[in-house]
PDB file of C-alpha atoms in Angstrom:
ATOM      1  CA  MET E   1     114.225  90.708 111.049  1.00 55.00           C
ATOM      2  CA  THR E   2     115.281  91.374 114.645  1.00 65.00           C
ATOM      3  CA  SER E   3     117.493  94.259 115.649  1.00 67.00           C
ATOM      4  CA  LYS E   4     120.286  91.785 116.371  1.00 67.00           C
ATOM      5  CA  GLY E   5     120.019  90.340 112.866  1.00 66.00           C
ATOM      6  CA  ARG E   6     120.037  93.810 111.295  1.00 72.00           C
ATOM      7  CA  SER E   7     123.105  94.702 113.342  1.00 74.00           C
ATOM      8  CA  LYS E   8     124.980  91.614 112.117  1.00 79.00           C
ATOM      9  CA  ARG E   9     123.987  92.332 108.529  1.00 80.00           C
ATOM     10  CA  LEU E  10     125.162  95.930 108.824  1.00 81.00           C
ATOM     11  CA  THR E  11     128.468  94.755 110.319  1.00 81.00           C
ATOM     12  CA  VAL E  12     129.022  92.348 107.425  1.00 79.00           C
ATOM     13  CA  ILE E  13     128.240  95.057 104.855  1.00 84.00           C
ATOM     14  CA  LEU E  14     130.608  97.525 106.526  1.00 84.00           C
ATOM     15  CA  MET E  15     133.399  94.935 106.617  1.00 87.00           C
ATOM     16  CA  ILE E  16     133.153  93.913 102.956  1.00 89.00           C
ATOM     17  CA  ALA E  17     132.372  97.397 101.619  1.00 87.00           C
ATOM     18  CA  PRO E  18     136.043  98.584 101.485  1.00 88.00           C
ATOM     19  CA  PHE E  19     137.038  95.525  99.449  1.00 88.00           C
ATOM     20  CA  VAL E  20     134.069  95.815  97.075  1.00 87.00           C
ATOM     21  CA  ILE E  21     134.651  99.539  96.517  1.00 91.00           C
ATOM     22  CA  THR E  22     138.377  99.014  95.967  1.00 90.00           C
ATOM     23  CA  TYR E  23     137.751  96.094  93.594  1.00 87.00           C
ATOM     24  CA  LEU E  24     135.221  98.023  91.519  1.00 87.00           C
ATOM     25  CA  THR E  25     137.411 101.142  91.389  1.00 89.00           C
ATOM     26  CA  VAL E  26     140.831  99.590  90.831  1.00 86.00           C
ATOM     27  CA  PHE E  27     139.983  96.489  88.777  1.00 86.00           C
ATOM     28  CA  ALA E  28     136.430  96.182  87.434  1.00 88.00           C
ATOM     29  CA  TYR E  29     136.042  99.749  86.124  1.00 89.00           C
ATOM     30  CA  PRO E  30     139.453  99.855  84.349  1.00 88.00           C
ATOM     31  CA  VAL E  31     138.781  96.432  82.781  1.00 88.00           C
ATOM     32  CA  TYR E  32     135.403  97.629  81.520  1.00 89.00           C
ATOM     33  CA  ASN E  33     137.015 100.752  80.062  1.00 89.00           C
ATOM     34  CA  MET E  34     139.715  98.643  78.429  1.00 89.00           C
ATOM     35  CA  PHE E  35     137.127  96.469  76.678  1.00 90.00           C
ATOM     36  CA  ALA E  36     135.042  99.493  75.672  1.00 90.00           C
ATOM     37  CA  LEU E  37     138.054 101.413  74.348  1.00 90.00           C
ATOM     38  CA  SER E  38     139.167  98.447  72.234  1.00 90.00           C
ATOM     39  CA  PHE E  39     136.064  98.891  70.052  1.00 92.00           C
ATOM     40  CA  THR E  40     136.822 102.547  69.265  1.00 90.00           C
ATOM     41  CA  ASN E  41     139.477 104.540  67.398  1.00 89.00           C
ATOM     42  CA  ALA E  42     140.066 106.766  70.419  1.00 87.00           C
ATOM     43  CA  PRO E  43     143.503 108.088  71.335  1.00 87.00           C
ATOM     44  CA  LEU E  44     144.967 107.239  74.711  1.00 81.00           C
ATOM     45  CA  ILE E  45     143.228 110.256  76.271  1.00 82.00           C
ATOM     46  CA  GLY E  46     140.003 111.460  74.732  1.00 79.00           C
ATOM     47  CA  ASP E  47     136.936 110.166  72.977  1.00 82.00           C
ATOM     48  CA  GLY E  48     136.733 108.224  69.745  1.00 84.00           C
ATOM     49  CA  GLN E  49     134.249 106.725  67.344  1.00 88.00           C
ATOM     50  CA  TRP E  50     132.863 103.200  67.495  1.00 90.00           C
ATOM     51  CA  VAL E  51     134.691 100.974  64.988  1.00 89.00           C
ATOM     52  CA  GLY E  52     133.504  97.537  66.080  1.00 87.00           C
ATOM     53  CA  PHE E  53     136.086  94.808  65.559  1.00 91.00           C
ATOM     54  CA  ASP E  54     138.347  96.876  63.279  1.00 92.00           C
ATOM     55  CA  ASN E  55     141.128  97.054  65.875  1.00 91.00           C
ATOM     56  CA  TYR E  56     141.143  93.282  66.275  1.00 92.00           C
ATOM     57  CA  ILE E  57     141.193  92.820  62.501  1.00 92.00           C
ATOM     58  CA  ARG E  58     144.146  95.207  62.280  1.00 91.00           C
ATOM     59  CA  LEU E  59     145.952  93.148  64.901  1.00 91.00           C
ATOM     60  CA  LEU E  60     145.399  89.921  62.971  1.00 91.00           C
ATOM     61  CA  ASN E  61     146.914  91.594  59.904  1.00 92.00           C
ATOM     62  CA  GLN E  62     149.942  92.912  61.802  1.00 91.00           C
ATOM     63  CA  LYS E  63     153.131  90.864  61.623  1.00 93.00           C
ATOM     64  CA  LEU E  64     154.511  92.434  64.805  1.00 92.00           C
ATOM     65  CA  PHE E  65     151.498  91.107  66.727  1.00 93.00           C
ATOM     66  CA  TYR E  66     152.286  87.494  65.803  1.00 94.00           C
ATOM     67  CA  THR E  67     155.950  88.084  66.591  1.00 95.00           C
ATOM     68  CA  SER E  68     155.096  89.408  70.051  1.00 95.00           C
ATOM     69  CA  VAL E  69     152.741  86.476  70.737  1.00 94.00           C
ATOM     70  CA  TRP E  70     155.459  84.002  69.746  1.00 95.00           C
ATOM     71  CA  ASN E  71     158.124  85.753  71.836  1.00 95.00           C
ATOM     72  CA  THR E  72     155.844  85.906  74.876  1.00 95.00           C
ATOM     73  CA  GLY E  73     155.134  82.185  74.593  1.00 94.00           C
ATOM     74  CA  TYR E  74     158.843  81.451  74.125  1.00 96.00           C
ATOM     75  CA  PHE E  75     159.667  83.435  77.256  1.00 96.00           C
ATOM     76  CA  VAL E  76     157.013  81.556  79.253  1.00 95.00           C
ATOM     77  CA  VAL E  77     158.529  78.224  78.162  1.00 95.00           C
ATOM     78  CA  LEU E  78     162.005  79.405  79.183  1.00 95.00           C
ATOM     79  CA  THR E  79     160.964  80.613  82.644  1.00 95.00           C
ATOM     80  CA  VAL E  80     157.862  79.003  84.184  1.00 93.00           C
ATOM     81  CA  ALA E  81     158.877  75.339  84.465  1.00 92.00           C
ATOM     82  CA  PRO E  82     162.635  75.966  85.037  1.00 94.00           C
ATOM     83  CA  ASN E  83     161.911  78.599  87.688  1.00 94.00           C
ATOM     84  CA  THR E  84     159.571  76.209  89.512  1.00 94.00           C
ATOM     85  CA  LEU E  85     161.943  73.236  89.338  1.00 94.00           C
ATOM     86  CA  ILE E  86     164.942  75.283  90.466  1.00 94.00           C
ATOM     87  CA  GLY E  87     162.938  76.689  93.369  1.00 93.00           C
ATOM     88  CA  LEU E  88     161.870  73.201  94.440  1.00 93.00           C
ATOM     89  CA  GLY E  89     165.405  71.821  94.116  1.00 92.00           C
ATOM     90  CA  LEU E  90     166.895  74.644  96.166  1.00 92.00           C
ATOM     91  CA  ALA E  91     164.164  74.293  98.807  1.00 92.00           C
ATOM     92  CA  LEU E  92     164.902  70.569  99.178  1.00 91.00           C
ATOM     93  CA  MET E  93     168.540  71.436  99.888  1.00 91.00           C
ATOM     94  CA  VAL E  94     167.981  74.495 102.080  1.00 90.00           C
ATOM     95  CA  VAL E  95     165.381  72.763 104.265  1.00 88.00           C
ATOM     96  CA  ARG E  96     168.069  70.318 105.409  1.00 86.00           C
ATOM     97  CA  LEU E  97     170.091  73.157 106.899  1.00 85.00           C
ATOM     98  CA  ARG E  98     169.568  74.241 110.476  1.00 83.00           C
ATOM     99  CA  GLY E  99     169.800  77.383 112.568  1.00 83.00           C
ATOM    100  CA  TRP E 100     171.580  80.527 111.432  1.00 86.00           C
ATOM    101  CA  LEU E 101     173.025  78.827 108.362  1.00 88.00           C
ATOM    102  CA  GLN E 102     169.556  78.197 106.925  1.00 86.00           C
ATOM    103  CA  SER E 103     168.508  81.775 107.663  1.00 86.00           C
ATOM    104  CA  LEU E 104     171.647  83.127 105.978  1.00 90.00           C
ATOM    105  CA  VAL E 105     171.104  81.030 102.848  1.00 88.00           C
ATOM    106  CA  LEU E 106     167.446  82.095 102.662  1.00 88.00           C
ATOM    107  CA  VAL E 107     168.452  85.752 102.905  1.00 88.00           C
ATOM    108  CA  LEU E 108     171.051  85.332 100.144  1.00 90.00           C
ATOM    109  CA  PHE E 109     168.565  83.670  97.792  1.00 90.00           C
ATOM    110  CA  PHE E 110     165.728  86.106  98.578  1.00 90.00           C
ATOM    111  CA  LEU E 111     167.858  89.250  98.337  1.00 91.00           C
ATOM    112  CA  PRO E 112     167.605  89.574  94.511  1.00 91.00           C
ATOM    113  CA  TYR E 113     163.798  89.465  94.714  1.00 92.00           C
ATOM    114  CA  ILE E 114     163.617  92.698  96.710  1.00 92.00           C
ATOM    115  CA  LEU E 115     165.843  94.594  94.263  1.00 92.00           C
ATOM    116  CA  PRO E 116     164.174  96.979  91.778  1.00 92.00           C
ATOM    117  CA  VAL E 117     164.121  95.716  88.209  1.00 92.00           C
ATOM    118  CA  SER E 118     166.323  98.633  87.118  1.00 92.00           C
ATOM    119  CA  VAL E 119     169.050  97.522  89.539  1.00 93.00           C
ATOM    120  CA  VAL E 120     168.719  93.874  88.467  1.00 94.00           C
ATOM    121  CA  THR E 121     169.062  94.687  84.772  1.00 93.00           C
ATOM    122  CA  GLN E 122     172.012  97.001  85.400  1.00 93.00           C
ATOM    123  CA  ILE E 123     173.824  94.278  87.367  1.00 93.00           C
ATOM    124  CA  TRP E 124     173.357  91.737  84.601  1.00 94.00           C
ATOM    125  CA  GLN E 125     174.320  94.179  81.865  1.00 92.00           C
ATOM    126  CA  TRP E 126     177.632  94.547  83.685  1.00 93.00           C
ATOM    127  CA  VAL E 127     177.985  90.789  84.236  1.00 93.00           C
ATOM    128  CA  LEU E 128     177.245  89.984  80.571  1.00 92.00           C
ATOM    129  CA  ASP E 129     179.033  92.963  79.010  1.00 91.00           C
ATOM    130  CA  GLN E 130     180.989  91.816  75.958  1.00 89.00           C
ATOM    131  CA  GLN E 131     184.203  93.631  76.896  1.00 88.00           C
ATOM    132  CA  PHE E 132     184.571  93.331  80.680  1.00 88.00           C
ATOM    133  CA  GLY E 133     181.666  91.137  81.904  1.00 88.00           C
ATOM    134  CA  ILE E 134     182.793  88.248  84.116  1.00 92.00           C
ATOM    135  CA  ALA E 135     180.237  85.915  82.498  1.00 91.00           C
ATOM    136  CA  GLN E 136     181.999  86.350  79.153  1.00 90.00           C
ATOM    137  CA  TYR E 137     184.774  84.018  80.333  1.00 91.00           C
ATOM    138  CA  ALA E 138     182.262  81.167  80.553  1.00 91.00           C
ATOM    139  CA  ILE E 139     180.645  82.130  77.230  1.00 90.00           C
ATOM    140  CA  GLU E 140     184.055  82.275  75.552  1.00 91.00           C
ATOM    141  CA  PHE E 141     185.005  78.888  77.013  1.00 89.00           C
ATOM    142  CA  PHE E 142     181.954  77.174  75.505  1.00 89.00           C
ATOM    143  CA  THR E 143     181.610  79.115  72.242  1.00 89.00           C
ATOM    144  CA  GLY E 144     185.183  80.132  71.502  1.00 88.00           C
ATOM    145  CA  LYS E 145     184.382  83.849  71.371  1.00 90.00           C
ATOM    146  CA  ARG E 146     182.837  86.677  73.326  1.00 90.00           C
ATOM    147  CA  ILE E 147     179.211  87.463  72.448  1.00 91.00           C
ATOM    148  CA  SER E 148     177.169  90.602  72.913  1.00 90.00           C
ATOM    149  CA  VAL E 149     174.248  88.561  74.192  1.00 91.00           C
ATOM    150  CA  PHE E 150     171.655  91.329  74.214  1.00 91.00           C
ATOM    151  CA  ARG E 151     172.426  92.182  70.576  1.00 91.00           C
ATOM    152  CA  ASP E 152     172.326  88.616  69.306  1.00 91.00           C
ATOM    153  CA  PRO E 153     168.845  87.316  68.293  1.00 91.00           C
ATOM    154  CA  LEU E 154     169.770  83.778  69.350  1.00 92.00           C
ATOM    155  CA  TRP E 155     171.002  84.745  72.818  1.00 93.00           C
ATOM    156  CA  ALA E 156     168.837  87.722  73.767  1.00 94.00           C
ATOM    157  CA  MET E 157     165.637  86.021  74.971  1.00 95.00           C
ATOM    158  CA  PRO E 158     167.378  83.164  76.843  1.00 94.00           C
ATOM    159  CA  MET E 159     169.500  85.755  78.664  1.00 95.00           C
ATOM    160  CA  VAL E 160     166.419  87.788  79.611  1.00 95.00           C
ATOM    161  CA  ALA E 161     164.882  84.542  80.887  1.00 95.00           C
ATOM    162  CA  LEU E 162     168.042  83.760  82.875  1.00 95.00           C
ATOM    163  CA  VAL E 163     167.952  87.177  84.528  1.00 95.00           C
ATOM    164  CA  THR E 164     164.255  86.727  85.338  1.00 95.00           C
ATOM    165  CA  VAL E 165     164.793  83.312  86.935  1.00 95.00           C
ATOM    166  CA  TRP E 166     167.687  84.658  89.031  1.00 95.00           C
ATOM    167  CA  TRP E 167     165.621  87.662  90.079  1.00 94.00           C
ATOM    168  CA  THR E 168     162.331  85.933  91.006  1.00 92.00           C
ATOM    169  CA  ASN E 169     163.400  82.504  92.236  1.00 93.00           C
ATOM    170  CA  GLY E 170     163.746  83.593  95.866  1.00 91.00           C
ATOM    171  CA  PHE E 171     159.970  83.990  96.171  1.00 92.00           C
ATOM    172  CA  ASN E 172     159.384  80.450  94.862  1.00 93.00           C
ATOM    173  CA  LEU E 173     162.002  79.164  97.283  1.00 93.00           C
ATOM    174  CA  LEU E 174     160.136  80.636 100.261  1.00 92.00           C
ATOM    175  CA  LEU E 175     156.841  79.099  99.140  1.00 93.00           C
ATOM    176  CA  PHE E 176     158.408  75.665  98.773  1.00 94.00           C
ATOM    177  CA  ILE E 177     160.207  75.976 102.128  1.00 93.00           C
ATOM    178  CA  ALA E 178     156.862  76.748 103.789  1.00 91.00           C
ATOM    179  CA  GLY E 179     155.287  73.733 102.091  1.00 91.00           C
ATOM    180  CA  LEU E 180     158.110  71.376 103.072  1.00 91.00           C
ATOM    181  CA  ARG E 181     157.981  72.511 106.702  1.00 89.00           C
ATOM    182  CA  ASN E 182     154.312  71.554 106.854  1.00 89.00           C
ATOM    183  CA  ILE E 183     155.091  67.906 106.060  1.00 88.00           C
ATOM    184  CA  PRO E 184     155.192  65.994 109.381  1.00 88.00           C
ATOM    185  CA  ALA E 185     158.613  64.508 110.170  1.00 86.00           C
ATOM    186  CA  ASP E 186     156.842  61.353 111.415  1.00 88.00           C
ATOM    187  CA  TYR E 187     156.132  60.365 107.801  1.00 87.00           C
ATOM    188  CA  TYR E 188     159.825  60.297 106.954  1.00 86.00           C
ATOM    189  CA  GLU E 189     160.740  58.482 110.163  1.00 86.00           C
ATOM    190  CA  ALA E 190     158.170  55.763 109.481  1.00 88.00           C
ATOM    191  CA  ALA E 191     159.342  55.439 105.870  1.00 87.00           C
ATOM    192  CA  THR E 192     162.973  55.181 106.971  1.00 86.00           C
ATOM    193  CA  LEU E 193     162.104  52.428 109.447  1.00 86.00           C
ATOM    194  CA  ASP E 194     160.432  50.569 106.573  1.00 83.00           C
ATOM    195  CA  GLY E 195     163.655  50.786 104.558  1.00 84.00           C
ATOM    196  CA  ALA E 196     162.628  53.528 102.104  1.00 83.00           C
ATOM    197  CA  THR E 197     165.383  55.298 100.194  1.00 86.00           C
ATOM    198  CA  ARG E 198     165.611  59.090  99.800  1.00 86.00           C
ATOM    199  CA  TRP E 199     164.188  58.860  96.294  1.00 88.00           C
ATOM    200  CA  GLN E 200     161.276  56.751  97.518  1.00 88.00           C
ATOM    201  CA  CYS E 201     160.623  59.230 100.342  1.00 87.00           C
ATOM    202  CA  PHE E 202     160.567  62.073  97.829  1.00 88.00           C
ATOM    203  CA  ARG E 203     158.352  60.218  95.362  1.00 87.00           C
ATOM    204  CA  ARG E 204     155.869  58.788  97.865  1.00 88.00           C
ATOM    205  CA  ILE E 205     155.799  61.477 100.564  1.00 88.00           C
ATOM    206  CA  THR E 206     157.353  64.807  99.553  1.00 88.00           C
ATOM    207  CA  TRP E 207     156.077  65.104  95.990  1.00 89.00           C
ATOM    208  CA  PRO E 208     152.393  64.289  96.670  1.00 87.00           C
ATOM    209  CA  LEU E 209     152.267  66.572  99.725  1.00 89.00           C
ATOM    210  CA  ILE E 210     154.162  69.445  98.073  1.00 90.00           C
ATOM    211  CA  TRP E 211     152.052  69.276  94.914  1.00 88.00           C
ATOM    212  CA  PRO E 212     149.481  71.931  96.007  1.00 86.00           C
ATOM    213  CA  VAL E 213     152.335  74.399  96.557  1.00 90.00           C
ATOM    214  CA  THR E 214     153.835  73.408  93.199  1.00 90.00           C
ATOM    215  CA  ALA E 215     150.497  74.071  91.494  1.00 87.00           C
ATOM    216  CA  LEU E 216     150.325  77.483  93.158  1.00 87.00           C
ATOM    217  CA  VAL E 217     153.873  78.378  92.094  1.00 91.00           C
ATOM    218  CA  LEU E 218     153.240  77.255  88.506  1.00 90.00           C
ATOM    219  CA  THR E 219     150.056  79.324  88.289  1.00 88.00           C
ATOM    220  CA  LEU E 220     151.665  82.441  89.769  1.00 89.00           C
ATOM    221  CA  GLN E 221     154.694  82.083  87.514  1.00 92.00           C
ATOM    222  CA  LEU E 222     152.531  81.669  84.429  1.00 90.00           C
ATOM    223  CA  ILE E 223     150.576  84.846  85.188  1.00 90.00           C
ATOM    224  CA  LEU E 224     153.706  86.856  86.005  1.00 91.00           C
ATOM    225  CA  GLN E 225     155.742  85.755  83.000  1.00 93.00           C
ATOM    226  CA  LEU E 226     152.921  86.367  80.527  1.00 92.00           C
ATOM    227  CA  LYS E 227     153.102  89.996  81.688  1.00 91.00           C
ATOM    228  CA  ILE E 228     156.819  90.337  80.926  1.00 92.00           C
ATOM    229  CA  PHE E 229     157.810  93.910  80.064  1.00 93.00           C
ATOM    230  CA  ASP E 230     160.313  95.593  82.398  1.00 92.00           C
ATOM    231  CA  GLN E 231     163.318  93.342  81.788  1.00 92.00           C
ATOM    232  CA  VAL E 232     162.837  93.349  78.032  1.00 93.00           C
ATOM    233  CA  TYR E 233     162.339  97.096  77.849  1.00 92.00           C
ATOM    234  CA  LEU E 234     165.408  97.883  79.963  1.00 92.00           C
ATOM    235  CA  MET E 235     167.801  95.321  78.471  1.00 93.00           C
ATOM    236  CA  THR E 236     166.873  94.936  74.798  1.00 91.00           C
ATOM    237  CA  GLU E 237     163.941  97.286  74.046  1.00 89.00           C
ATOM    238  CA  GLY E 238     162.447  94.428  72.045  1.00 88.00           C
ATOM    239  CA  GLY E 239     165.489  93.872  69.871  1.00 84.00           C
ATOM    240  CA  PRO E 240     167.549  92.761  68.211  1.00 89.00           C
ATOM    241  CA  PHE E 241     165.326  92.483  65.132  1.00 90.00           C
ATOM    242  CA  ASN E 242     162.216  92.164  67.376  1.00 90.00           C
ATOM    243  CA  SER E 243     163.529  88.872  68.764  1.00 92.00           C
ATOM    244  CA  THR E 244     162.447  89.872  72.296  1.00 94.00           C
ATOM    245  CA  TYR E 245     159.394  91.964  71.382  1.00 94.00           C
ATOM    246  CA  VAL E 246     156.540  90.890  73.703  1.00 94.00           C
ATOM    247  CA  LEU E 247     152.817  91.639  73.972  1.00 93.00           C
ATOM    248  CA  LEU E 248     153.034  94.281  76.700  1.00 93.00           C
ATOM    249  CA  GLN E 249     155.650  96.079  74.655  1.00 94.00           C
ATOM    250  CA  LEU E 250     153.197  96.147  71.769  1.00 93.00           C
ATOM    251  CA  VAL E 251     150.612  97.682  74.130  1.00 92.00           C
ATOM    252  CA  TYR E 252     153.154 100.310  75.155  1.00 92.00           C
ATOM    253  CA  ARG E 253     154.039 101.064  71.527  1.00 92.00           C
ATOM    254  CA  GLU E 254     150.484 101.424  70.270  1.00 91.00           C
ATOM    255  CA  ALA E 255     149.018 103.251  73.270  1.00 89.00           C
ATOM    256  CA  PHE E 256     151.825 105.457  74.571  1.00 90.00           C
ATOM    257  CA  ARG E 257     154.105 106.025  71.594  1.00 90.00           C
ATOM    258  CA  LEU E 258     151.647 106.076  68.687  1.00 90.00           C
ATOM    259  CA  ASN E 259     148.664 107.313  70.749  1.00 89.00           C
ATOM    260  CA  HIS E 260     146.430 104.532  69.396  1.00 90.00           C
ATOM    261  CA  GLY E 261     144.411 103.971  72.562  1.00 89.00           C
ATOM    262  CA  GLY E 262     141.850 101.733  70.874  1.00 91.00           C
ATOM    263  CA  LEU E 263     144.416  99.468  69.220  1.00 92.00           C
ATOM    264  CA  GLY E 264     146.529  99.335  72.361  1.00 92.00           C
ATOM    265  CA  SER E 265     143.440  98.341  74.358  1.00 92.00           C
ATOM    266  CA  ALA E 266     142.718  95.569  71.837  1.00 93.00           C
ATOM    267  CA  VAL E 267     146.187  94.105  72.454  1.00 93.00           C
ATOM    268  CA  ALA E 268     145.622  94.429  76.210  1.00 93.00           C
ATOM    269  CA  VAL E 269     142.262  92.640  75.909  1.00 93.00           C
ATOM    270  CA  PHE E 270     143.916  89.827  73.972  1.00 93.00           C
ATOM    271  CA  LEU E 271     146.606  89.458  76.639  1.00 92.00           C
ATOM    272  CA  PHE E 272     144.009  89.636  79.425  1.00 91.00           C
ATOM    273  CA  LEU E 273     141.970  86.829  77.844  1.00 91.00           C
ATOM    274  CA  ILE E 274     145.088  84.718  77.344  1.00 90.00           C
ATOM    275  CA  ILE E 275     146.107  85.118  80.989  1.00 89.00           C
ATOM    276  CA  VAL E 276     142.625  84.322  82.308  1.00 88.00           C
ATOM    277  CA  SER E 277     141.979  81.329  80.046  1.00 89.00           C
ATOM    278  CA  VAL E 278     145.441  79.766  80.326  1.00 85.00           C
ATOM    279  CA  SER E 279     145.600  80.293  84.090  1.00 82.00           C
ATOM    280  CA  VAL E 280     142.168  78.776  84.681  1.00 83.00           C
ATOM    281  CA  LEU E 281     142.935  75.849  82.362  1.00 83.00           C
ATOM    282  CA  GLN E 282     146.285  75.191  84.014  1.00 77.00           C
ATOM    283  CA  TYR E 283     144.818  75.426  87.509  1.00 73.00           C
ATOM    284  CA  GLN E 284     142.059  72.963  86.639  1.00 77.00           C
ATOM    285  CA  LEU E 285     144.538  70.538  85.096  1.00 74.00           C
ATOM    286  CA  LEU E 286     146.751  70.787  88.165  1.00 68.00           C
ATOM    287  CA  ARG E 287     143.744  70.128  90.415  1.00 67.00           C
ATOM    288  CA  VAL E 288     142.952  67.011  88.388  1.00 63.00           C
ATOM    289  CA  ARG E 289     146.566  65.903  88.856  1.00 58.00           C
ATOM    290  CA  GLU E 290     146.277  66.553  92.604  1.00 56.00           C
ATOM    291  CA  ARG E 291     143.270  64.235  92.857  1.00 57.00           C
TER     292      ARG E 291
END
């Protein structure tokens, strides 16, 4: 190998080394430890004995585990598709605006996304408060009474989902706006000259060309919503009657409250495998749809 070739090779190694070191330190090593810890009876900090699959067997015999799996899936159903569709619908309207008005609307929609989750939950606890919350007027109009939504098993999870959609939709809106701006205006002009309606333009031009962005948003939303914890912990703490108890809350309970590091790691492994498998499966299905 010539000196020039060695120099290029050294440059490549030096450029990728920071990423590789960071990846191994921040992601690969913790994941390995998580898997290893799940096969022991170790506390959160300290060593333990090898117990094989005992932690996983304990999970399968734990009613709260099945409850948390069901609630996590229910939350995903309530948020992923609606959040994506709302983001797309808003983007289709906002993209028609021009100048400062479009910028102002984008800022207003994106503003909730930059707020800390503690601020978001506090705002919505005020809005939905049973005694003085302004949203109670609408609830009373449709139900005939005021409802403490975060203490009602029927209302708690849908309200957490509503707060999540309101909080995170601004990011989806920006992604869809970027995708819509990349569609050449010539396509719409040619379709209009051929007598195409707005619906036909959307179906034949916008939807096929925006589909890659839609697939990205769906995948990101699926990963994010499977990891739901903050909103639930701050607004309901898993209640009432475990109706909002989710998988990450079970990890928190076992690992940090009960000091069962091995069992908590087993729950984390289960959630990790769900996220990886479902995300890969969804992405492949969306790629098939794109073709």
